[in-house]
Coordinates of C-alpha atoms in Angstrom, one line a residue:
M1436 CA 5.0 51.5 179.7
K1437 CA 8.1 51.8 178.7
K1438 CA 9.3 52.4 181.8
M1439 CA 7.5 49.5 183.6
L1440 CA 7.6 47.7 181.0
S1441 CA 12.5 47.6 181.1
S1442 CA 11.7 48.0 185.0
L1443 CA 9.9 44.5 185.0
V1444 CA 12.0 43.0 182.3
L1445 CA 14.9 44.2 184.7
L1446 CA 13.5 42.2 188.0
L1447 CA 13.1 39.3 186.0
I1448 CA 16.6 39.3 184.8
L1449 CA 17.1 39.7 188.1
V1450 CA 15.0 37.8 189.6
G1451 CA 16.5 34.8 187.3
V1452 CA 19.9 35.4 188.6
M1453 CA 20.0 36.0 191.8
G1454 CA 18.0 33.1 192.6
S1455 CA 19.8 30.6 190.5
C1456 CA 23.2 31.8 192.2
V1457 CA 22.1 32.5 195.4
A1458 CA 19.0 31.0 196.8
K1459 CA 18.0 27.5 196.2
S1460 CA 14.2 27.5 196.0
I1461 CA 12.2 30.5 196.3
E1462 CA 11.4 30.1 199.9
D1463 CA 15.3 30.3 200.5
N1464 CA 15.1 34.0 199.8
P1465 CA 12.1 36.3 201.7
I1466 CA 12.1 39.0 198.8
D1467 CA 11.5 35.6 195.7
S1468 CA 9.0 34.5 198.1
A1469 CA 6.9 37.6 198.6
F1470 CA 7.2 38.9 195.2
A1471 CA 5.8 34.9 193.8
N1472 CA 3.0 36.1 196.5
D1473 CA 2.0 39.2 195.6
F1474 CA 3.1 37.9 191.5
Q1475 CA 0.3 35.8 191.6
K1476 CA -1.9 37.6 193.5
A1477 CA -2.5 40.6 190.8
Q1478 CA -5.3 41.1 188.7
S1479 CA -4.5 43.5 186.8
T1480 CA -1.4 45.2 184.9
V1481 CA -1.9 47.8 186.5
E1482 CA -1.1 45.6 189.4
I1483 CA 1.4 44.2 187.8
N1484 CA 3.5 46.8 187.4
Y1485 CA 3.4 47.7 190.2
V1486 CA 4.1 44.8 192.4
S1487 CA 7.5 44.2 189.5
E1488 CA 8.5 48.1 190.1
K1489 CA 8.2 47.1 194.0
Y1490 CA 10.3 44.1 193.8
L1491 CA 12.8 46.0 191.5
Q1492 CA 13.3 48.4 193.8
A1493 CA 13.9 45.7 196.6
W1494 CA 16.1 43.7 193.7
K1495 CA 18.1 47.5 194.3
K1496 CA 18.3 48.0 197.3
E1497 CA 19.1 44.9 198.2
L1498 CA 22.7 44.6 195.6
V1499 CA 23.4 48.5 196.7
N1500 CA 23.6 46.8 200.6
A1501 CA 25.5 43.4 199.6
A1502 CA 28.6 46.0 197.7
N1503 CA 28.5 48.1 200.2
V1504 CA 28.6 45.1 202.3
L1505 CA 31.4 43.6 200.0
K1506 CA 33.0 46.6 200.1
G1507 CA 33.4 46.7 204.2

Protein backbone atom coordinates (compact mmCIF):
# COMPACT_ATOMS: atom_id res chain seq x y z
CA MET A 1 0.00 0.00 0.00
CA LYS A 2 2.85 2.38 0.85
CA LYS A 3 4.46 1.70 -2.54
CA MET A 4 1.19 2.43 -4.34
CA LEU A 5 0.76 5.68 -2.42
CA SER A 6 4.32 6.67 -3.30
CA SER A 7 3.63 5.80 -6.93
CA LEU A 8 0.48 7.91 -6.91
CA VAL A 9 2.32 10.89 -5.45
CA LEU A 10 5.11 10.52 -8.01
CA LEU A 11 2.58 10.23 -10.81
CA LEU A 12 0.76 13.37 -9.72
CA ILE A 13 4.05 15.26 -9.51
CA LEU A 14 5.11 14.02 -12.95
CA VAL A 15 1.77 14.89 -14.49
CA GLY A 16 1.87 18.34 -12.91
CA VAL A 17 5.43 19.11 -13.94
CA MET A 18 5.21 17.63 -17.41
CA GLY A 19 1.78 19.10 -17.97
CA SER A 20 2.89 22.61 -17.11
CA CYS A 21 6.20 22.40 -18.95
CA VAL A 22 5.26 20.54 -22.11
CA ALA A 23 1.56 20.53 -22.84
CA LYS A 24 -0.78 23.51 -22.78
CA SER A 25 -3.71 21.30 -21.86
CA ILE A 26 -4.54 17.69 -21.12
CA GLU A 27 -5.87 17.28 -24.65
CA ASP A 28 -2.39 18.11 -26.00
CA ASN A 29 -0.89 15.06 -24.30
CA PRO A 30 -2.27 11.57 -24.97
CA ILE A 31 -0.97 10.13 -21.69
CA ASP A 32 -2.57 12.87 -19.58
CA SER A 33 -5.78 12.72 -21.58
CA ALA A 34 -6.09 8.96 -21.16
CA PHE A 35 -5.18 9.20 -17.47
CA ALA A 36 -7.84 11.84 -16.83
CA ASN A 37 -10.44 9.72 -18.61
CA ASP A 38 -9.54 6.50 -16.76
CA PHE A 39 -9.16 8.29 -13.40
CA GLN A 40 -12.66 9.73 -13.70
CA LYS A 41 -14.06 6.25 -14.33
CA ALA A 42 -12.25 4.66 -11.37
CA GLN A 43 -14.70 3.99 -8.56
CA SER A 44 -12.69 2.20 -5.90
CA THR A 45 -9.32 2.59 -4.26
CA VAL A 46 -8.13 -0.53 -6.07
CA GLU A 47 -9.14 0.93 -9.44
CA ILE A 48 -7.54 4.30 -8.63
CA ASN A 49 -4.30 2.55 -7.63
CA TYR A 50 -4.34 0.44 -10.80
CA VAL A 51 -4.90 3.49 -13.02
CA SER A 52 -2.22 5.47 -11.19
CA GLU A 53 0.35 2.70 -11.52
CA LYS A 54 -0.53 2.14 -15.19
CA TYR A 55 0.07 5.78 -16.09
CA LEU A 56 3.10 6.08 -13.83
CA GLN A 57 4.68 3.32 -15.93
CA ALA A 58 3.62 5.10 -19.14
CA TRP A 59 5.26 8.33 -17.96
CA LYS A 60 8.42 6.49 -16.94
CA LYS A 61 8.66 5.00 -20.44
CA GLU A 62 8.02 8.43 -21.97
CA LEU A 63 10.75 10.04 -19.88
CA VAL A 64 13.24 7.27 -20.71
CA ASN A 65 12.39 7.71 -24.38
CA ALA A 66 12.87 11.49 -24.15
CA ALA A 67 16.23 10.99 -22.43
CA ASN A 68 17.33 8.56 -25.16
CA VAL A 69 16.33 11.05 -27.86
CA LEU A 70 18.32 13.79 -26.13
CA LYS A 71 21.34 11.51 -25.79
CA GLY A 72 21.21 10.85 -29.52
